[in-house]
Coordinates of C-alpha atoms and ligand atoms in Angstrom, one line a residue:
M1023 CA 9.0 1.5 -24.1
T1024 CA 12.7 2.4 -23.8
Q1025 CA 15.4 1.4 -21.4
N1026 CA 15.6 5.7 -20.2
Q1027 CA 11.9 5.4 -19.4
T1028 CA 12.0 1.9 -17.7
S1029 CA 14.6 2.7 -15.2
G1030 CA 13.2 6.2 -14.3
V1031 CA 9.1 4.1 -13.0
L1032 CA 11.8 4.3 -9.8
R1033 CA 13.9 7.1 -10.3
D1034 CA 10.3 9.5 -10.8
A1035 CA 8.0 7.0 -8.3
R1036 CA 7.3 9.8 -5.0
R1037 CA 5.4 7.7 -3.2
I1038 CA 7.1 4.1 -2.7
V1039 CA 5.4 1.2 -1.3
V1040 CA 8.5 -1.6 -0.3
K1041 CA 7.6 -5.6 0.7
V1042 CA 10.1 -8.2 2.2
G1043 CA 9.3 -11.3 2.9
S1044 CA 9.8 -14.0 6.2
S1045 CA 12.6 -15.6 4.2
L1046 CA 14.5 -12.5 4.0
V1047 CA 13.6 -11.3 7.1
T1048 CA 14.9 -14.0 9.7
N1049 CA 17.7 -14.9 7.8
E1050 CA 15.9 -18.2 6.3
G1051 CA 13.9 -18.9 10.3
R1052 CA 17.5 -18.2 11.2
G1053 CA 15.8 -15.0 13.7
L1054 CA 15.9 -12.1 12.9
D1055 CA 18.4 -10.4 10.7
E1056 CA 19.4 -7.1 12.1
T1057 CA 22.1 -6.6 9.3
A1058 CA 19.6 -6.6 7.0
I1059 CA 16.8 -5.1 7.9
G1060 CA 20.1 -2.1 9.7
E1061 CA 20.0 -1.8 5.7
W1062 CA 16.2 -1.3 4.7
S1063 CA 16.2 1.5 6.8
R1064 CA 18.8 3.0 6.4
Q1065 CA 18.0 3.0 2.6
L1066 CA 14.1 3.9 3.9
A1067 CA 15.6 7.2 6.1
A1068 CA 17.4 8.1 2.8
L1069 CA 14.7 7.7 0.4
V1070 CA 12.8 9.8 2.7
R1071 CA 15.2 12.3 3.5
G1072 CA 16.0 13.0 -0.6
D1073 CA 19.5 12.1 0.5
G1074 CA 21.2 11.2 -3.1
V1075 CA 18.3 10.7 -4.4
G1076 CA 17.2 13.4 -6.2
A1077 CA 14.4 14.3 -4.3
P1078 CA 12.6 13.4 -0.8
R1079 CA 10.2 9.9 -1.2
E1080 CA 7.3 8.9 0.4
V1081 CA 7.8 4.9 1.5
I1082 CA 5.9 2.4 3.4
M1083 CA 7.0 -0.5 4.8
V1084 CA 5.5 -4.0 3.9
S1085 CA 7.4 -6.7 6.3
S1086 CA 6.4 -10.3 6.7
G1087 CA 8.7 -12.2 9.7
A1088 CA 5.8 -12.4 12.9
I1089 CA 5.5 -16.7 12.4
A1090 CA 8.7 -17.2 11.9
E1091 CA 10.5 -15.1 14.6
G1092 CA 7.4 -16.1 16.6
M1093 CA 8.4 -19.8 15.9
K1094 CA 12.3 -18.9 17.0
R1095 CA 11.1 -17.2 20.4
L1096 CA 8.7 -20.2 20.9
G1097 CA 11.1 -23.1 20.2
W1098 CA 9.1 -24.5 17.9
T1099 CA 11.5 -26.4 15.2
A1100 CA 8.6 -27.0 12.4
R1101 CA 5.3 -25.1 11.6
P1102 CA 1.8 -25.5 13.4
K1103 CA -0.6 -26.9 11.7
E1104 CA -3.0 -25.1 13.9
I1105 CA -4.1 -21.8 13.0
H1106 CA -4.4 -20.6 16.1
E1107 CA -0.8 -21.4 17.0
L1108 CA 0.0 -19.7 13.7
Q1109 CA -1.8 -17.1 15.0
A1110 CA -0.4 -17.0 18.5
A1111 CA 3.1 -17.4 16.3
A1112 CA 3.0 -14.4 14.6
A1113 CA 2.0 -11.9 18.1
V1114 CA 4.7 -13.1 19.9
G1115 CA 6.7 -12.4 16.5
Q1116 CA 5.1 -9.2 15.4
M1117 CA 7.0 -7.9 19.1
G1118 CA 10.1 -8.3 17.7
L1119 CA 9.8 -7.2 14.2
A1120 CA 7.7 -4.1 15.2
Q1121 CA 10.8 -3.8 17.7
M1122 CA 13.5 -4.0 15.2
Y1123 CA 12.2 -1.5 12.8
E1124 CA 12.1 0.8 15.5
T1125 CA 15.4 0.2 16.3
K1126 CA 16.6 0.6 13.0
L1127 CA 15.1 3.3 11.8
R1128 CA 15.5 5.3 14.7
E1129 CA 19.5 4.9 14.8
H1130 CA 18.9 6.8 11.2
R1131 CA 17.0 9.6 12.9
M1132 CA 13.8 8.3 10.7
G1133 CA 10.0 7.5 13.1
S1134 CA 8.2 4.7 12.5
A1135 CA 4.7 3.2 13.0
Q1136 CA 3.2 0.4 12.7
V1137 CA 0.1 -0.9 10.9
L1138 CA -2.1 -4.1 11.6
L1139 CA -4.5 -4.9 8.1
T1140 CA -6.2 -7.5 7.2
H1141 CA -7.7 -7.7 3.5
A1142 CA -11.2 -6.8 5.0
D1143 CA -10.5 -4.5 6.6
L1144 CA -9.6 -2.9 2.9
A1145 CA -12.5 -4.1 0.9
D1146 CA -14.5 -2.4 4.0
R1147 CA -16.0 1.2 2.9
E1148 CA -15.2 3.2 5.9
R1149 CA -12.4 1.1 7.3
Y1150 CA -10.7 1.6 3.9
L1151 CA -10.5 5.7 4.4
N1152 CA -10.0 5.6 7.8
A1153 CA -6.4 2.7 6.5
R1154 CA -5.8 5.2 4.0
S1155 CA -5.9 8.7 6.4
T1156 CA -3.7 7.4 8.6
L1157 CA -1.1 6.7 6.5
L1158 CA -1.9 9.5 4.5
T1159 CA -1.3 10.8 8.1
L1160 CA 1.5 8.9 8.5
L1161 CA 3.7 9.8 5.4
G1162 CA 2.7 13.6 5.7
L1163 CA 4.2 13.6 9.0
G1164 CA 7.6 12.0 7.7
V1165 CA 7.8 8.9 9.5
V1166 CA 7.9 5.6 7.9
P1167 CA 5.2 3.3 8.5
V1168 CA 5.8 -0.4 9.2
I1169 CA 2.7 -2.8 8.3
N1170 CA 1.7 -6.4 8.4
E1171 CA -0.6 -8.5 8.6
N1172 CA -3.0 -8.6 11.4
D1173 CA -2.6 -12.3 11.5
T1174 CA -4.3 -12.7 15.3
V1175 CA -7.9 -12.5 13.5
V1176 CA -7.8 -14.0 9.7
N1177 CA -7.6 -17.5 8.9
D1178 CA -6.9 -17.9 5.1
E1179 CA -3.9 -15.7 4.6
I1180 CA -1.9 -17.3 6.8
K1181 CA -2.6 -20.3 5.9
F1182 CA -1.6 -19.1 3.1
G1183 CA 1.0 -16.7 4.5
D1184 CA 1.7 -14.5 1.3
N1185 CA 1.8 -10.2 2.5
D1186 CA 2.1 -10.3 -1.5
T1187 CA -1.5 -9.6 -2.0
L1188 CA -0.8 -7.6 1.1
G1189 CA 2.1 -5.7 -0.4
A1190 CA -0.2 -4.4 -3.2
L1191 CA -3.1 -3.8 -1.7
V1192 CA -1.3 -1.0 -0.1
A1193 CA 0.0 0.1 -2.9
N1194 CA -4.1 0.7 -3.7
L1195 CA -5.0 2.1 -0.8
V1196 CA -1.9 5.0 -0.8
E1197 CA -1.6 4.8 -5.1
A1198 CA 2.1 4.4 -4.3
D1199 CA 3.1 5.0 -8.1
A1200 CA 5.7 1.9 -7.5
L1201 CA 5.9 -1.5 -5.1
V1202 CA 9.1 -2.6 -4.8
I1203 CA 9.1 -6.4 -3.5
L1204 CA 12.3 -7.4 -2.4
T1205 CA 12.9 -11.8 -2.0
D1206 CA 15.7 -14.4 -1.8
Q1207 CA 16.1 -13.7 -5.9
K1208 CA 17.4 -12.2 -8.1
G1209 CA 13.8 -11.3 -9.7
L1210 CA 11.8 -13.3 -12.5
Y1211 CA 13.0 -16.5 -13.9
T1212 CA 11.5 -18.1 -17.0
A1213 CA 11.4 -21.2 -14.6
D1214 CA 12.0 -21.6 -10.2
P1215 CA 15.7 -21.4 -10.5
R1216 CA 15.9 -23.4 -7.8
R1217 CA 14.7 -26.3 -9.9
D1218 CA 15.5 -25.6 -13.4
P1219 CA 19.0 -24.5 -13.7
A1220 CA 18.7 -23.3 -17.4
A1221 CA 16.1 -20.8 -15.9
Q1222 CA 16.1 -17.2 -17.7
F1223 CA 16.4 -13.6 -15.8
V1224 CA 13.7 -11.5 -17.0
H1225 CA 14.4 -8.1 -17.4
E1226 CA 10.8 -6.7 -18.0
A1227 CA 7.6 -7.5 -19.2
Q1228 CA 4.1 -5.9 -18.7
A1229 CA 2.6 -6.2 -15.3
G1230 CA -0.4 -8.6 -16.1
D1231 CA 1.1 -10.3 -19.3
A1232 CA -0.8 -14.0 -18.3
A1233 CA 2.2 -15.8 -19.7
L1234 CA 4.3 -14.4 -16.0
E1235 CA 1.9 -16.9 -14.4
A1236 CA 3.0 -19.7 -16.0
M1237 CA 6.3 -18.8 -15.3
A1238 CA 6.5 -18.7 -11.8
G1239 CA 5.8 -21.3 -9.1
G1240 CA 5.5 -21.6 -5.5
A1241 CA 7.6 -21.2 -2.9
G1242 CA 11.0 -21.8 -2.1
S1243 CA 11.7 -22.5 1.2
S1244 CA 10.1 -24.0 4.0
I1245 CA 10.1 -20.3 5.1
G1246 CA 8.4 -18.1 2.2
K1247 CA 4.7 -19.0 1.4
G1248 CA 3.7 -17.4 -1.7
G1249 CA 6.5 -17.9 -4.2
M1250 CA 6.8 -16.1 -6.9
I1251 CA 3.3 -16.8 -8.1
T1252 CA 1.7 -14.5 -5.5
K1253 CA 4.1 -11.8 -6.9
I1254 CA 3.4 -11.8 -10.0
L1255 CA -0.6 -11.4 -8.7
A1256 CA 0.5 -8.6 -6.8
A1257 CA 2.5 -6.7 -9.7
K1258 CA -0.9 -7.7 -11.9
R1259 CA -3.4 -6.0 -9.0
A1260 CA -1.0 -2.6 -8.0
A1261 CA -0.6 -2.2 -11.7
G1262 CA -4.6 -1.4 -11.6
S1263 CA -4.3 1.6 -9.6
G1264 CA -0.5 2.4 -11.9
A1265 CA 1.9 1.5 -10.3
S1266 CA 4.7 -0.3 -11.9
T1267 CA 6.6 -3.3 -8.8
V1268 CA 10.4 -4.4 -9.1
I1269 CA 10.7 -7.3 -7.8
A1270 CA 14.3 -7.7 -7.2
W1271 CA 16.9 -9.5 -4.4
G1272 CA 16.7 -7.9 -0.7
R1273 CA 20.4 -8.2 -0.1
E1274 CA 21.2 -6.4 -3.1
P1275 CA 23.7 -3.5 -1.7
D1276 CA 21.6 -0.2 -1.8
V1277 CA 18.7 -1.9 -3.6
L1278 CA 16.7 0.9 -3.3
L1279 CA 18.6 3.6 -3.5
R1280 CA 19.8 2.8 -6.7
L1281 CA 16.5 1.5 -8.0
A1282 CA 15.5 5.6 -6.7
Q1283 CA 18.6 6.7 -8.2
G1284 CA 17.3 4.9 -11.6
E1285 CA 19.5 2.4 -12.0
S1286 CA 18.1 -1.4 -13.5
I1287 CA 17.9 -4.1 -11.2
G1288 CA 15.5 -6.9 -11.1
T1289 CA 11.9 -7.3 -12.6
L1290 CA 10.2 -4.8 -14.1
L1291 CA 6.9 -4.5 -14.2
V1292 CA 5.1 -2.3 -15.8
A1293 CA 1.8 -1.0 -15.2
Q1294 CA 0.1 -0.3 -18.3
T1295 CA -2.4 2.7 -16.6
A1296 CA -2.0 6.0 -15.5
K1297 CA -2.6 6.4 -11.9
T1298 CA -5.3 8.8 -12.3
Q1299 CA -7.4 6.5 -15.3
A1300 CA -6.6 4.6 -13.0
R1301 CA -8.2 5.6 -10.0
K1302 CA -11.7 7.6 -12.4
Q1303 CA -11.4 3.7 -13.4
W1304 CA -11.4 2.3 -9.6
M1305 CA -14.7 4.7 -8.8
A1306 CA -16.4 4.0 -11.9
D1307 CA -15.9 0.1 -11.5
H1308 CA -15.9 -0.9 -8.4
L1309 CA -18.2 2.0 -6.5
Q1310 CA -21.4 1.9 -6.4
L1311 CA -22.9 5.4 -6.7
R1312 CA -24.8 6.1 -2.8
G1313 CA -25.8 9.3 -3.1
A1314 CA -24.5 13.2 -4.3
V1315 CA -24.2 16.2 -2.7
V1316 CA -25.3 19.5 -5.2
V1317 CA -22.8 22.1 -4.8
D1318 CA -22.9 26.1 -5.6
E1319 CA -20.5 28.0 -8.2
G1320 CA -18.4 28.4 -6.4
A1321 CA -17.3 25.7 -5.1
A1322 CA -17.6 24.0 -8.1
A1323 CA -15.3 26.6 -9.6
K1324 CA -12.7 25.1 -7.1
L1325 CA -13.0 21.7 -7.7
R1326 CA -12.9 21.5 -11.0
H1327 CA -10.0 24.4 -11.6
E1328 CA -8.5 24.6 -8.9
G1329 CA -8.0 20.8 -7.7
K1330 CA -9.3 21.7 -4.2
S1331 CA -10.7 19.5 -1.6
L1332 CA -14.6 19.5 -1.1
L1333 CA -16.1 21.5 1.9
P1334 CA -19.1 21.7 2.5
I1335 CA -19.9 25.6 2.9
G1336 CA -20.0 24.9 -0.6
M1337 CA -23.0 22.9 -0.5
T1338 CA -26.5 23.0 -0.7
A1339 CA -28.0 20.0 -0.9
V1340 CA -27.4 16.0 0.1
E1341 CA -29.4 13.9 -2.1
G1342 CA -29.8 9.6 -1.2
E1343 CA -28.3 8.3 2.0
F1344 CA -24.7 7.2 1.9
S1345 CA -22.2 6.2 5.1
R1346 CA -18.8 7.5 5.2
G1347 CA -16.6 5.9 2.9
D1348 CA -19.2 5.4 0.6
V1349 CA -18.8 7.1 -3.2
I1350 CA -20.9 10.0 -4.2
A1351 CA -21.7 12.4 -6.9
V1352 CA -20.3 15.8 -6.5
R1353 CA -23.3 17.5 -9.1
D1354 CA -23.5 21.6 -9.7
H1355 CA -27.1 23.3 -9.6
G1356 CA -28.1 22.1 -13.4
G1357 CA -27.7 19.1 -12.5
A1358 CA -24.2 18.3 -14.3
E1359 CA -21.8 16.0 -12.7
I1360 CA -18.1 17.8 -11.3
A1361 CA -16.9 15.3 -9.6
R1362 CA -16.9 11.8 -7.8
G1363 CA -15.6 10.6 -4.4
L1364 CA -15.0 9.4 -1.7
A1365 CA -17.6 11.0 1.1
N1366 CA -16.0 11.3 4.7
Y1367 CA -19.9 12.6 6.2
A1368 CA -22.7 9.9 6.0
S1369 CA -25.5 11.4 4.5
A1370 CA -27.2 12.2 7.6
E1371 CA -24.4 14.2 9.4
A1372 CA -23.5 16.0 5.7
R1373 CA -27.2 17.7 5.6
L1374 CA -26.7 19.1 9.3
L1375 CA -23.1 20.8 7.9
C1376 CA -24.3 21.5 4.5
R1377 CA -24.0 25.9 4.4
K1378 CA -22.0 25.1 7.8
P1379 CA -18.1 26.2 8.1
S1380 CA -15.5 23.7 9.8
P1381 CA -15.1 25.5 13.3
E1382 CA -19.5 25.0 13.9
F1383 CA -18.7 21.2 13.1
E1384 CA -17.8 20.3 16.4
A1385 CA -20.9 22.1 17.7
L1386 CA -23.5 20.5 15.3
L1387 CA -22.3 17.1 15.6
G1388 CA -21.1 16.4 19.1
Y1389 CA -17.2 15.3 18.0
S1390 CA -14.7 17.0 15.4
A1391 CA -13.2 16.1 12.1
E1392 CA -12.0 16.7 9.1
P1393 CA -13.3 20.2 7.6
E1394 CA -13.8 18.6 3.5
M1395 CA -16.8 16.0 2.6
V1396 CA -14.1 15.3 0.3
H1397 CA -10.3 15.2 -0.1
R1398 CA -8.9 15.5 -2.9
D1399 CA -6.8 13.1 -2.8
N1400 CA -10.3 10.9 -2.7
L1401 CA -11.9 13.3 -5.4
V1402 CA -11.8 12.3 -9.1
L1403 CA -13.7 14.9 -12.3
M1404 CA -15.4 13.6 -14.0
G1405 CA -16.0 14.3 -17.9
G1406 CA -12.4 15.3 -18.2
Ligands
LIG1219 N1 10.1 -18.0 -12.0 C1 10.5 -18.0 -10.9 N2 11.4 -17.3 -10.5 C2 11.9 -17.3 -9.5 N3 12.0 -17.7 -8.3 C3 10.8 -18.3 -8.3 C4 10.2 -18.6 -9.6 N4 9.2 -19.5 -9.6 C5 9.3 -20.1 -7.9 N5 10.4 -19.7 -7.7 C6 10.8 -19.5 -5.7 O1 10.3 -18.2 -5.2 C7 10.5 -17.8 -4.1 C8 10.2 -16.8 -3.1 O2 8.7 -16.6 -3.0 P1 8.7 -17.1 -1.2 O3 9.9 -17.8 -0.9 O4 7.5 -16.6 -0.8 O5 9.9 -15.5 -0.9 P2 9.1 -14.7 0.2 O6 9.3 -15.1 1.7 O7 10.1 -13.4 -0.3 O8 7.8 -14.2 -0.5 C9 11.8 -18.5 -4.7 O9 12.9 -18.4 -3.6 C10 12.1 -19.0 -5.7 O10 12.7 -20.5 -5.1
LIG1220 N1 2.3 -11.9 8.1 C1 2.6 -13.1 8.1 C2 2.4 -14.6 6.5 C3 3.3 -13.3 6.1 C4 3.6 -14.5 4.9 O1 4.4 -15.4 5.1 O2 4.4 -13.2 3.1 P1 5.5 -13.6 3.4 O3 7.2 -14.2 3.9 O4 5.9 -12.4 2.3 O5 5.2 -15.0 1.8 C5 3.7 -13.3 8.9 O6 4.2 -12.2 9.9 O7 4.5 -14.1 9.8

């Protein structure tokens, strides 16, 4: 890849997940860094509006710092060993974290929303779909979701304290174009620069290159937990859905804006698979087909040629038993598989909705929900 192509990764990215680590957010545990959060908020607001960056972007902030801030508020100087104490600290600190982002984004006339997620939420089909719909709705509303781990209910994640993975999972969830991991180093070096003064800076590499894992060490401070290895693995994971990753210094002036303008800052870890291909692969590899719906010619044409969602009115039959969030096939009358996608309705409900227009859904189901059986964002065409 040429310099221009790679620097264009962020310039062309329309949907960006930004992750900031605890040490930056809390000034190495001294307390929430109001200036830094204010700076990121100003840049996030400018990205959403498209000010000075060519085109508006959709951005999601994944922010750590709850435990470190909670410890400060509780007057604890040493990180507790007990998980329930860490969880308590996170609950205390999260209040301040959310409040700070809300205040700072509002100063820049930008709405915000707090979303707390666990890895398990994203492994569960139905919760995955719910989280995805909520985040996409928030992005559509032009507000900035601010995400952290739901530390109250997790054990393993809190022990390892790793929001880099969460950032990647969110990038997968919303099919972001890019993941930006802001940390306390300028990017990736060939060895931990805190320990090895001869370490060389890595400007660019392929996400998933196994050689990178050997370069990355653990966390450099007592506040950060994951270190560089979790960032390298996060880049690999993000690349699975076609997102490239940039690892950069969070205090670099205007880092997000300059990246979005196409400047090369930090370490770029390039995804090798295009987004659409990655999505097809993901549907094919990770998810078992649970059932199918048969559609009429009109619906088949809308899916095949117009990129539309599948509406129940175009469905003539439902096969198999499936739940909301399961992957189903969409077939034409001849039995050819047109597409695969995530079902918004379980099979029993889908049978009730066949051939019905959306205004009738509420009476049929007893509640009002999505007009689509499979939303176009959750659908991949097969054989094309
Ligand atoms: N190869 C490497 N290149 C850069 N930093 C590295 C490397 N290996 C280990 N590190 C350490 O990882 C730290 C960043 O990770 P961490 O402390 O978890 O930060 P964060 O809170 O931003 O997630 C750096 O301060 C650095 O000491
Ligand atoms: N979710 C927790 C821990 C996350 C964490 O330590 O992650 P990171 O600093 O990004 O390595 C918190 O907000 O404190």
